[in-house]
């Protein structure tokens, strides 16, 4: 599909119906766009704010084609959709980010190969397709190391840390993952995780938000601070440059996030952990904290519009805290807290580990 | 209906489907609420962002009852719905603002009587029900004067300015209005129009945004500046106090706007022009310009939640400019303008005089 001019009144298709799709839809509505959300789950929070909805599976070729044919452009809120799905969509409407970028970033092995080919460091890694591969990979990378599925992982799902030489039987561990293609990642002695959330426009323009510092709890993002504290300006600039080189190499259009480890053995350096080809939890602070939110920025990019100013509002530091599971029960005191910006995603059940909302605070 | 506790996951019913309803729905979604929009026009912009919609007339008692019974609270985006409609709604769900406040503010005569009874000045006025009433009212109030329908007027519709003694035949003028009940308002030598946008909570709490200064073009709001320039602090405080007394007297819950004339014959003084029992165009600047937007504030109030902080972000001055009719065609340069926050309402046709969007700019 060649790109058309997408203006107010056009319809943006969004694949995926979670909170990210919901917040993209809200930003799109703010610019006069209609949205059509495609998701397999009838309870999808994004359905509640979309002008049109399709509830169908990600491999329903007929529903995908009808959906894409009914909209002016398509984007997606997460990377775990099959490449074949992306290709069906792209036949009927401009798809951003492109299917190749999706395929590269949804496979940890292809992703790390791609990043290393750009001369950007990642953790050392080995493909693991058999129990013997695992033994050889452990010999090569040492311990501790993390065994992960190559695809469909998020929030620590689909991974296992191996710490001790006797940590289970190789065959048993391999079997645990059900025969899925795996990757073993060597240990990176990192001090903190940081991320760059940035956008690349259809014209190749690039705009990065300030460097984020992320704290996880139980493998789930708990807290993002912006700007990342105690990071040399050259390191922060290098992080943005890494994101730009990745976006350029993927011919990327939209918002992406690059998660990096900040390592301080001797000199301060950055090791890329992973690329998220979408708006990202560590960018939620931009709704109030930046002149353009990551969601508005993503809409601008995928519609072929000029990118907005990513500067922080008033240059203030910002903190974004996720509300996980029952933490969202504290919504009323958060509403009463001066200066706290509460967001809730309209999810029914506050299951443990489920991201129910977030709260953003500006200022020192 | 006694009020229930309305929390995330509850459904807010919104009567009226224009841009105000749309922006209320977006703010509600941000707090995890579902919305159900009731409007008679299938093209209603608010339908595009609501979880549920009812397209039916404002006098369809069955549809109104079913709508109200399906939601946890009801509010409305404009005052020109029949009182009977409000009363049907209130039988099935908590209605905010209350039906009495609606009835008082939707009739210019009842509104001015109410305001004067509070000891707050308005323009001098007379009820006009016959051509003879008009002659007597003109004798009493002099020229120039404005003849208005008592109900259903907005953006200068339903009014006529009388400037010269020979300005048409009394019978002909009266006939022009089709026999609708009228009011003649005497001239107020005002320098500017200002407005207070404020919220009153279910607990009687009150929070006002800073005083707005409004410029109209062809009777339609063109520009709002905040804070209003060259207004004595005591006058600004008096304006807020007027809004508070009105809100208290109406037992009001939600956001209201009080439009006032700033008069400077000798001392600076305020004359109330009218009350809008709803979110208001002169409050659109609050989306980016205040810590809590008027839409979020209205949602907080009607849900019985604590009111948010109405302070301006960073104490910066703010300017909001409406995009009327073809002005919205300039959306692309506005998207490219650093620091300009563009909002478009998703309306199909850019008819002359139609509010298509607005743009907000912060800073000096």
XYZ file of C-alpha atoms in Angstrom:
728
model
C 0.000 0.000 0.000
C 1.265 3.459 -0.807
C 0.572 5.941 1.920
C -2.354 8.335 1.622
C -2.739 11.666 3.331
C -4.462 10.946 6.577
C -6.298 13.896 8.044
C -8.871 14.593 10.712
C -11.940 12.480 10.033
C -9.810 9.558 8.840
C -9.924 6.266 10.686
C -6.889 4.784 12.409
C -6.938 1.030 12.874
C -5.351 -0.237 16.086
C -4.469 -3.896 16.499
C -4.579 -4.925 20.137
C -7.072 -3.847 22.749
C -5.106 -3.306 25.968
C -4.244 -0.097 27.785
C -1.713 0.905 25.145
C -4.310 0.643 22.390
C -6.750 2.504 24.603
C -4.368 5.388 25.173
C -3.479 5.529 21.456
C -7.213 5.699 20.691
C -7.724 8.531 23.191
C -4.853 10.503 21.625
C -6.217 9.862 18.139
C -9.665 11.085 19.186
C -8.106 14.251 20.518
C -6.883 14.992 16.992
C -10.259 14.355 15.387
C -9.516 10.823 14.166
C -11.902 7.924 14.389
C -10.447 4.645 15.634
C -11.218 1.025 14.896
C -9.776 -1.444 17.393
C -9.102 -5.094 16.468
C -8.623 -7.500 19.372
C -9.517 -11.088 20.199
C -10.844 -10.449 23.698
C -14.386 -9.087 24.070
C -13.334 -7.400 27.329
C -10.609 -5.318 25.661
C -10.286 -1.936 27.441
C -9.616 -0.172 24.133
C -13.009 -1.203 22.756
C -14.657 1.219 25.187
C -13.155 4.298 23.509
C -13.179 3.248 19.841
C -15.677 4.265 17.187
C -15.618 0.747 15.728
C -14.449 -2.616 17.037
C -13.640 -6.022 15.596
C -13.458 -8.910 18.041
C -11.597 -11.686 16.209
C -8.472 -13.811 16.451
C -5.067 -12.594 15.244
C -5.013 -15.367 12.660
C -8.477 -14.733 11.228
C -7.375 -13.707 7.734
C -10.854 -12.679 6.628
C -11.498 -10.478 9.639
C -8.011 -8.941 9.376
C -8.512 -8.072 5.721
C -11.960 -6.570 6.311
C -10.628 -4.557 9.226
C -7.632 -3.189 7.316
C -9.736 -2.395 4.261
C -12.087 -0.309 6.407
C -9.439 2.017 7.850
C -6.982 4.602 6.481
C -3.894 3.364 8.340
C -3.085 0.553 10.751
C -0.849 0.427 13.782
C -0.525 -2.019 16.663
C -0.082 -1.763 20.385
C 2.119 -4.786 20.942
C 4.648 -6.919 19.157
C 3.245 -10.378 19.747
C 1.118 -10.577 16.649
C 2.186 -13.042 13.981
C 4.182 -11.697 11.073
C 1.589 -13.192 8.734
C -1.022 -11.001 10.429
C 1.077 -7.926 9.784
C 1.482 -8.891 6.165
C -2.259 -9.340 5.630
C -2.876 -5.942 7.196
C -0.194 -4.266 5.069
C -1.842 -5.504 1.886
C -4.965 -3.471 2.643
C -3.732 -0.341 4.424
C -0.494 1.460 5.262
C 0.953 -0.391 8.277
C 3.251 1.399 10.729
C 5.595 0.259 12.139
C 6.332 -1.969 9.134
C 6.048 -5.785 9.196
C 9.820 -6.242 8.939
C 10.427 -4.117 12.030
C 7.813 -6.185 13.837
C 9.375 -9.485 12.762
C 12.855 -8.360 13.794
C 11.862 -7.128 17.229
C 9.472 -9.917 18.173
C 12.219 -12.558 18.044
C 14.951 -12.091 20.659
C 17.518 -13.815 18.474
C 16.800 -11.840 15.298
C 16.634 -8.671 17.413
C 20.036 -9.170 19.028
C 21.604 -10.133 15.690
C 20.177 -6.989 14.162
C 21.409 -4.776 17.003
C 24.894 -6.281 16.984
C 25.143 -5.840 13.219
C 24.669 -2.120 13.844
C 27.720 -2.290 16.116
C 25.560 -1.724 19.201
C 26.305 -3.979 22.188
C 23.802 -6.422 23.678
C 24.219 -9.143 26.305
C 26.188 -12.107 24.921
C 23.742 -14.736 23.678
C 23.373 -18.130 22.036
C 20.451 -19.725 20.226
C 19.124 -22.768 22.066
C 17.129 -25.264 20.019
C 18.080 -28.490 21.809
C 19.230 -29.582 25.289
C 22.743 -29.953 23.853
C 22.627 -26.346 22.621
C 21.803 -25.339 26.171
C 24.802 -27.182 27.587
C 27.118 -25.600 24.999
C 25.603 -22.145 25.536
C 26.125 -22.420 29.299
C 29.739 -23.421 28.714
C 30.227 -20.402 26.500
C 28.388 -17.767 28.539
C 28.845 -19.020 32.102
C 26.520 -18.358 35.012
C 24.332 -16.648 35.906
C 22.431 -16.573 32.634
C 18.823 -16.206 31.560
C 17.029 -18.686 29.362
C 14.174 -17.100 27.441
C 11.703 -18.010 24.760
C 12.680 -16.248 21.588
C 9.146 -15.032 21.018
C 5.990 -13.971 22.895
C 7.607 -13.070 26.218
C 6.631 -10.047 28.305
C 6.811 -8.921 31.938
C 9.194 -11.777 32.778
C 6.911 -14.432 31.320
C 8.733 -17.094 29.296
C 12.043 -16.792 31.089
C 14.083 -18.552 33.748
C 17.231 -17.439 35.513
C 19.963 -20.075 35.848
C 22.281 -19.253 38.754
C 24.118 -22.399 39.877
C 25.844 -25.126 37.873
C 23.447 -27.658 39.409
C 20.333 -25.601 38.601
C 18.222 -28.417 37.288
C 18.643 -30.951 34.579
C 19.281 -29.593 31.067
C 16.688 -31.892 29.520
C 14.083 -30.999 32.140
C 14.690 -27.256 31.773
C 14.486 -27.507 28.034
C 11.250 -29.496 28.290
C 9.741 -26.841 30.594
C 9.584 -24.449 27.682
C 7.612 -26.951 25.629
C 10.055 -27.131 22.761
C 9.778 -23.430 21.877
C 12.894 -21.917 20.281
C 15.001 -20.427 23.072
C 17.852 -18.020 23.610
C 20.375 -18.016 26.451
C 21.523 -14.575 27.456
C 24.713 -14.044 29.421
C 24.884 -11.948 32.526
C 25.267 -8.161 32.252
C 26.490 -6.562 35.496
C 24.162 -3.601 35.176
C 23.461 -0.926 37.717
C 20.092 0.176 36.408
C 17.734 -0.193 33.474
C 17.145 2.895 31.377
C 15.022 3.362 28.277
C 14.722 5.718 25.367
C 11.202 6.321 24.105
C 11.395 8.027 20.742
C 9.521 8.547 17.511
C 10.563 8.415 13.909
C 8.296 10.162 11.421
C 7.364 9.151 7.896
C 9.831 11.796 6.656
C 12.678 10.284 8.695
C 12.401 12.962 11.382
C 13.341 11.768 14.858
C 12.324 12.993 18.309
C 13.346 11.361 21.581
C 11.883 11.907 24.999
C 14.353 12.331 27.844
C 16.122 9.247 29.167
C 13.966 7.170 31.512
C 15.203 5.202 34.507
C 13.121 2.115 35.251
C 12.647 0.008 38.354
C 11.039 -3.397 38.128
C 9.360 -5.520 40.748
C 8.710 -9.195 40.010
C 9.831 -8.550 36.410
C 7.106 -5.909 35.965
C 7.860 -2.232 35.556
C 7.057 -0.533 38.848
C 8.485 2.970 38.502
C 9.919 5.261 35.848
C 11.896 8.383 36.718
C 12.725 11.044 34.154
C 15.343 12.214 33.609
C 17.402 9.184 34.657
C 19.481 10.233 37.654
C 23.287 10.389 37.755
C 23.818 9.659 34.099
C 26.533 11.580 32.279
C 25.126 13.847 29.545
C 27.302 11.995 26.993
C 25.757 8.691 28.060
C 22.244 10.081 27.747
C 23.123 11.427 24.295
C 24.612 8.057 23.340
C 21.385 6.333 24.393
C 19.349 8.581 22.110
C 21.820 8.024 19.283
C 21.429 4.239 19.709
C 17.653 4.567 19.456
C 17.984 6.728 16.364
C 20.307 4.281 14.613
C 17.930 1.417 15.391
C 14.893 3.362 14.161
C 16.680 4.431 10.974
C 17.900 0.906 10.250
C 14.367 -0.482 10.670
C 12.914 2.283 8.464
C 10.683 2.680 11.459
C 7.604 4.912 11.593
C 5.977 5.402 14.975
C 7.066 5.382 18.604
C 9.540 2.761 19.773
C 11.249 2.100 23.070
C 14.769 0.811 23.475
C 15.474 -0.712 26.871
C 19.111 -0.557 27.890
C 21.276 -1.624 30.776
C 23.436 1.056 32.314
C 26.759 -0.590 33.159
C 29.411 1.022 35.329
C 32.395 -1.236 35.370
C 34.988 1.452 34.976
C 33.468 3.734 32.327
C 29.729 4.241 32.076
C 28.345 2.319 29.101
C 25.089 1.081 27.618
C 24.026 -2.426 26.606
C 20.767 -2.777 24.709
C 18.339 -5.212 26.319
C 15.418 -5.093 23.923
C 13.418 -3.045 21.479
C 9.680 -2.559 21.848
C 8.156 -1.632 18.470
C 5.336 0.362 20.047
C 4.436 2.887 22.693
C 5.875 1.751 25.996
C 5.027 1.682 29.680
C 8.169 3.694 30.479
C 6.724 6.492 28.310
C 3.420 6.923 30.143
C 4.861 9.886 32.051
C 4.758 11.882 28.809
C 0.954 12.329 29.039
C 1.377 15.146 31.551
C 5.158 15.362 31.696
C 6.006 16.201 28.086
C 4.694 18.776 25.615
C 3.634 15.892 23.356
C 2.600 12.528 24.820
C 4.064 9.328 23.395
C 0.542 8.411 22.278
C -0.016 11.681 20.402
C 3.493 11.334 18.982
C 2.748 7.811 17.746
C -0.475 9.009 16.107
C 1.410 11.876 14.450
C 4.041 9.498 13.093
C 1.734 6.787 11.766
C -0.520 9.405 10.149
C 2.441 11.045 8.407
C 2.074 14.236 10.413
C 4.931 16.338 11.779
C 6.323 15.094 15.088
C 5.580 17.110 18.223
C 7.950 18.623 20.749
C 9.114 15.926 23.200
C 10.490 18.372 25.805
C 9.450 17.976 29.417
C 6.786 20.423 30.616
C 8.549 23.243 32.421
C 11.720 21.121 32.459
C 10.348 19.393 35.552
C 11.445 15.929 36.662
C 8.682 13.328 36.434
C 7.886 10.074 38.202
C 5.437 7.451 36.884
C 4.349 4.614 39.129
C 2.386 1.630 37.848
C -0.659 0.436 39.742
C -0.401 -3.337 39.672
C -3.272 -5.593 40.736
C -4.777 -4.486 44.039
C -2.671 -1.306 44.113
C -5.396 0.232 41.976
C -7.759 -0.073 44.948
C -6.010 3.037 46.262
C -7.541 5.175 43.515
C -9.511 7.463 45.793
C -6.593 8.757 47.917
C -4.626 9.177 44.689
C -7.434 11.340 43.282
C -7.242 13.444 46.417
C -3.454 13.846 46.302
C -2.571 17.316 44.996
C -0.599 17.106 41.780
C -0.986 13.336 41.306
C -2.282 12.436 37.842
C -4.212 9.181 38.064
C -4.878 7.006 35.032
C -7.000 3.870 35.161
C -7.405 1.531 32.229
C -10.958 0.334 32.693
C -9.951 -3.298 33.258
C -12.489 -5.422 35.020
C -10.600 -7.652 37.376
C -7.537 -6.551 39.383
C -5.617 -9.832 39.060
C -2.162 -10.006 40.676
C 0.474 -8.730 38.257
C -2.092 -7.029 36.038
C -1.372 -3.428 35.086
C -4.539 -1.596 36.169
C -3.403 2.009 35.897
C -0.603 4.397 36.692
C -0.017 7.643 38.507
C 2.279 10.435 37.358
C 3.780 13.135 39.542
C 5.681 16.177 38.285
C 8.232 18.166 40.216
C 11.113 17.551 42.562
C -32.185 8.554 43.409
C -29.758 8.535 46.301
C -26.159 8.702 45.212
C -24.072 5.549 45.038
C -20.339 5.295 45.204
C -19.139 5.508 41.653
C -15.735 3.984 41.066
C -13.564 2.917 38.181
C -15.505 0.451 36.061
C -18.770 2.322 36.615
C -20.589 3.838 33.664
C -21.182 7.558 33.320
C -24.126 8.557 31.168
C -23.667 11.722 29.126
C -26.636 13.468 27.534
C -25.603 15.345 24.394
C -23.128 14.237 21.772
C -21.140 17.319 20.776
C -17.531 18.223 21.480
C -18.247 18.906 25.142
C -19.703 15.428 25.601
C -16.782 14.005 23.659
C -14.217 15.669 25.894
C -16.108 14.634 29.043
C -16.078 11.047 27.726
C -12.317 11.184 27.054
C -11.679 12.460 30.585
C -13.933 9.765 32.045
C -12.093 7.055 30.089
C -8.826 8.330 31.473
C -10.120 7.537 34.953
C -11.254 4.027 34.043
C -14.935 4.842 33.595
C -17.107 3.558 30.804
C -19.344 6.114 29.121
C -22.767 5.884 27.519
C -23.681 8.843 25.314
C -27.304 9.763 24.572
C -27.888 12.082 21.614
C -30.443 12.497 18.851
C -27.975 12.914 15.985
C -26.368 9.780 14.530
C -23.296 11.855 13.588
C -22.611 12.926 17.163
C -18.833 13.332 17.703
C -19.095 11.930 21.228
C -20.448 8.602 19.944
C -16.979 7.838 18.541
C -15.354 7.635 21.972
C -18.152 6.093 24.044
C -18.493 2.471 25.125
C -22.247 2.596 24.499
C -24.510 4.946 22.590
C -28.211 5.694 22.390
C -29.404 7.642 19.381
C -32.853 8.956 20.315
C -34.780 12.201 20.741
C -34.610 14.237 23.956
C -38.335 13.676 24.491
C -38.276 9.899 24.010
C -39.305 8.937 27.533
C -38.742 5.224 27.005
C -35.232 5.646 25.597
C -34.333 8.145 28.322
C -35.487 5.780 31.071
C -33.642 2.798 29.580
C -30.498 4.885 29.178
C -30.546 6.233 32.722
C -31.321 2.810 34.175
C -28.250 1.365 32.441
C -25.711 3.819 33.908
C -24.416 4.697 37.379
C -24.730 8.474 37.069
C -25.924 10.931 34.445
C -24.636 14.305 33.409
C -25.246 16.503 30.363
C -23.120 18.596 28.095
C -25.554 21.409 27.422
C -28.499 23.180 28.970
C -31.026 23.010 26.154
C -32.632 19.752 27.114
C -36.207 19.904 28.401
C -36.719 19.930 32.133
C -39.019 16.933 31.722
C -36.077 15.041 30.220
C -33.941 15.849 33.236
C -36.697 14.680 35.554
C -37.068 11.333 33.770
C -33.303 10.812 33.968
C -33.191 11.723 37.659
C -35.788 9.065 38.473
C -33.416 6.325 37.284
C -29.920 7.546 38.162
C -28.214 10.314 40.110
C -28.332 13.398 37.838
C -25.698 16.120 38.159
C -26.119 19.042 37.824
C -29.623 18.719 39.276
C -32.809 19.338 37.271
C -33.630 22.514 39.199
C -30.251 24.054 38.314
C -30.872 23.148 34.697
C -34.369 24.683 34.697
C -33.131 27.892 36.309
C -30.225 28.437 33.954
C -31.931 27.477 30.704
C -34.456 30.327 30.972
C -32.894 33.803 30.760
C -35.693 35.331 32.825
C -35.599 32.748 35.630
C -31.793 32.929 35.578
C -31.617 36.704 35.972
C -34.299 36.666 38.682
C -32.312 34.021 40.534
C -29.041 35.941 40.220
C -30.584 39.243 41.325
C -32.200 37.546 44.332
C -28.667 36.631 45.418
C -27.833 40.353 45.320
C -25.606 39.870 42.280
C -26.023 42.429 39.477
C -27.137 41.540 35.947
C -28.106 43.751 33.015
C -31.501 45.425 33.599
C -34.221 43.340 31.954
C -37.928 42.974 31.298
C -40.018 39.973 30.298
C -41.574 40.418 26.856
C -44.613 38.290 26.075
C -46.505 40.687 23.770
C -45.674 43.567 21.377
C -47.003 45.940 24.065
C -44.593 44.442 26.597
C -41.793 45.215 24.146
C -42.846 48.864 23.818
C -43.011 49.234 27.606
C -39.685 47.447 28.098
C -38.001 49.758 25.583
C -39.407 52.770 27.395
C -38.037 51.461 30.663
C -34.598 50.294 29.505
C -33.831 52.669 26.622
C -31.602 51.949 23.661
C -29.512 50.124 22.714
C -31.040 46.913 24.060
C -31.024 43.253 23.123
C -34.136 41.221 22.549
C -33.576 37.502 23.178
C -35.569 34.328 23.333
C -35.797 33.257 26.950
C -34.771 29.688 26.105
C -32.677 27.679 23.628
C -30.302 30.455 22.554
C -26.572 29.954 22.020
C -23.745 31.588 20.067
C -25.892 34.653 19.330
C -28.773 32.617 17.916
C -32.228 33.777 19.015
C -31.279 37.408 19.631
C -31.539 40.798 17.974
C -29.926 44.086 18.885
C -32.173 47.149 18.816
C -30.101 50.330 18.360
C -32.339 53.141 17.033
C -35.835 54.232 18.048
C -37.017 53.496 14.483
C -35.438 50.008 14.432
C -38.367 48.207 12.908
C -41.969 47.839 13.864
C -42.659 46.371 17.305
C -45.244 43.946 15.965
C -42.935 42.785 13.166
C -40.004 42.293 15.528
C -42.146 40.386 17.955
C -43.479 38.206 15.130
C -39.909 37.430 13.962
C -39.401 35.369 17.095
C -42.442 33.267 16.328
C -44.255 34.012 19.558
C -41.537 32.526 21.785
C -41.308 34.070 25.274
C -38.714 36.866 25.105
C -36.617 39.028 27.362
C -35.334 42.513 26.676
C -31.952 43.229 28.208
C -30.702 46.766 28.712
C -27.316 47.935 27.611
C -24.266 47.278 29.802
C -21.307 49.521 28.917
C -18.780 46.735 29.362
C -15.133 46.769 28.470
C -14.642 43.007 28.161
C -16.293 39.682 28.838
C -14.704 37.501 31.481
C -15.770 34.109 32.803
C -15.259 31.959 35.833
C -15.147 28.220 35.184
C -15.456 26.391 38.481
C -16.557 23.148 40.030
C -18.623 22.332 43.054
C -18.266 18.839 44.484
C -20.896 16.590 46.026
C -19.471 17.518 49.450
C -19.910 21.244 48.754
C -16.214 21.728 47.988
C -15.499 24.431 45.446
C -12.574 24.953 43.065
C -12.338 27.737 40.501
C -9.974 28.011 37.578
C -8.330 31.376 37.052
C -10.393 34.193 35.569
C -10.760 33.926 31.781
C -10.973 36.839 29.371
C -13.058 36.102 26.295
C -13.203 37.633 22.844
C -16.102 36.905 20.528
C -16.422 37.207 16.783
C -19.893 37.091 15.201
C -21.282 36.196 18.655
C -19.080 33.081 18.823
C -16.207 32.709 21.262
C -12.990 33.230 19.316
C -10.292 33.527 21.977
C -9.841 32.960 25.701
C -6.873 34.390 27.597
C -5.996 33.288 31.131
C -5.489 35.004 33.438
C -7.676 37.904 32.317
C -5.379 40.893 31.796
C -5.477 44.139 33.773
C -8.048 43.004 36.281
C -7.572 44.027 39.912
C -6.963 41.034 42.197
C -10.029 42.057 44.243
C -12.163 41.984 41.103
C -10.875 38.534 40.152
C -11.598 37.343 43.698
C -15.077 38.878 43.535
C -15.737 37.015 40.278
C -14.868 33.705 41.923
C -17.021 34.577 44.933
C -19.972 35.276 42.626
C -19.542 31.871 40.977
C -19.345 30.209 44.379
C -22.513 31.876 45.659
C -24.360 30.853 42.512
C -23.120 27.250 42.721
C -24.001 27.005 46.413
C -27.465 28.477 45.877
C -28.181 25.978 43.083
C -26.853 23.077 45.202
C -24.784 22.532 42.119
C -22.581 19.476 41.496
C -20.265 19.610 38.488
C -18.489 22.282 36.477
C -20.301 25.507 35.681
C -19.274 28.683 33.915
C -20.418 32.161 34.848
C -20.002 34.734 32.081
C -19.615 38.264 33.324
C -19.185 41.735 31.898
C -16.248 43.726 33.218
C -17.458 47.304 33.553
C -15.151 50.267 34.186
C -17.303 53.316 34.624
C -15.402 54.759 37.547
C -14.758 51.684 39.717
C -14.151 48.249 38.189
C -17.251 46.085 38.634
C -18.810 42.863 37.406
C -22.231 42.238 35.902
C -23.279 38.626 35.374
C -24.342 37.885 31.815
C -25.271 34.229 32.053
C -24.645 30.896 33.732
C -23.749 27.784 31.728
C -24.616 24.669 33.795
C -21.880 22.589 32.171
C -18.291 22.527 31.032
C -17.646 25.584 28.890
C -15.728 26.643 25.812
C -13.827 29.254 27.839
C -12.469 26.376 29.968
C -10.910 24.349 27.145
C -7.497 25.839 27.972
C -7.492 23.764 31.158
C -6.697 20.543 29.237
C -3.035 21.484 29.005
C -3.046 24.731 30.980
C -4.272 23.533 34.379
C -3.288 20.679 36.674
C -6.828 19.324 36.348
C -8.848 19.889 33.181
C -12.424 21.150 33.414
C -13.509 17.806 31.937
C -11.667 15.731 34.534
C -12.974 18.109 37.196
C -16.553 17.656 36.007
C -16.142 13.874 36.062
C -14.709 14.051 39.581
C -17.636 16.177 40.770
C -20.451 14.160 39.208
C -18.895 10.898 40.452
C -18.645 12.223 43.997
C -14.859 12.187 43.912
C -12.564 14.810 45.441
C -12.018 17.844 43.226
C -8.612 18.267 41.580
C -6.191 21.154 41.748
C -7.289 23.905 39.337
C -3.953 25.794 39.369
C -2.342 26.729 36.079
C 0.575 24.495 35.020
C 3.773 26.259 36.002
C 1.764 29.433 36.618
C 1.998 30.121 32.882
C -0.441 32.327 31.002
C -2.577 30.432 28.495
C -4.363 31.309 25.278
C -7.097 29.175 23.683
C -8.270 29.945 20.173
C -11.327 28.307 18.630
C -11.135 26.879 15.135
C -14.411 27.885 13.521
C -15.561 26.450 10.194
C -12.791 26.502 7.592
C -10.196 27.631 10.155
C -9.798 23.949 10.981
C -8.340 23.430 7.508
C -5.126 24.874 8.977
C -4.621 21.791 11.175
C -1.339 20.719 9.607
C 0.643 23.943 10.237
C -0.825 23.958 13.757
C 0.484 20.419 14.313
C 3.904 21.634 13.192
C 3.904 24.707 15.440
C 6.097 24.077 18.488
C 4.102 24.279 21.687
C 0.686 24.534 20.020
C -1.786 21.967 21.364
C -4.297 21.137 18.654
C -7.679 19.604 19.410
C -10.122 18.552 16.726
C -13.604 17.311 17.464
C -14.125 14.756 14.720
C -16.993 16.675 13.110
C -17.685 15.843 9.506
C -18.493 19.057 7.761
C -16.751 22.375 8.462
C -19.857 24.565 8.127
C -19.425 28.327 8.698
C -19.784 29.142 12.385
C -19.309 25.516 13.441
C -16.782 24.875 16.204
C -14.423 22.308 14.662
C -11.592 22.359 17.187
C -9.351 24.604 19.226
C -5.700 25.265 19.782
C -4.087 26.059 23.130
C -0.765 27.800 23.661
C 1.017 28.140 26.990
C 3.540 30.804 27.901
C 4.020 34.508 27.420
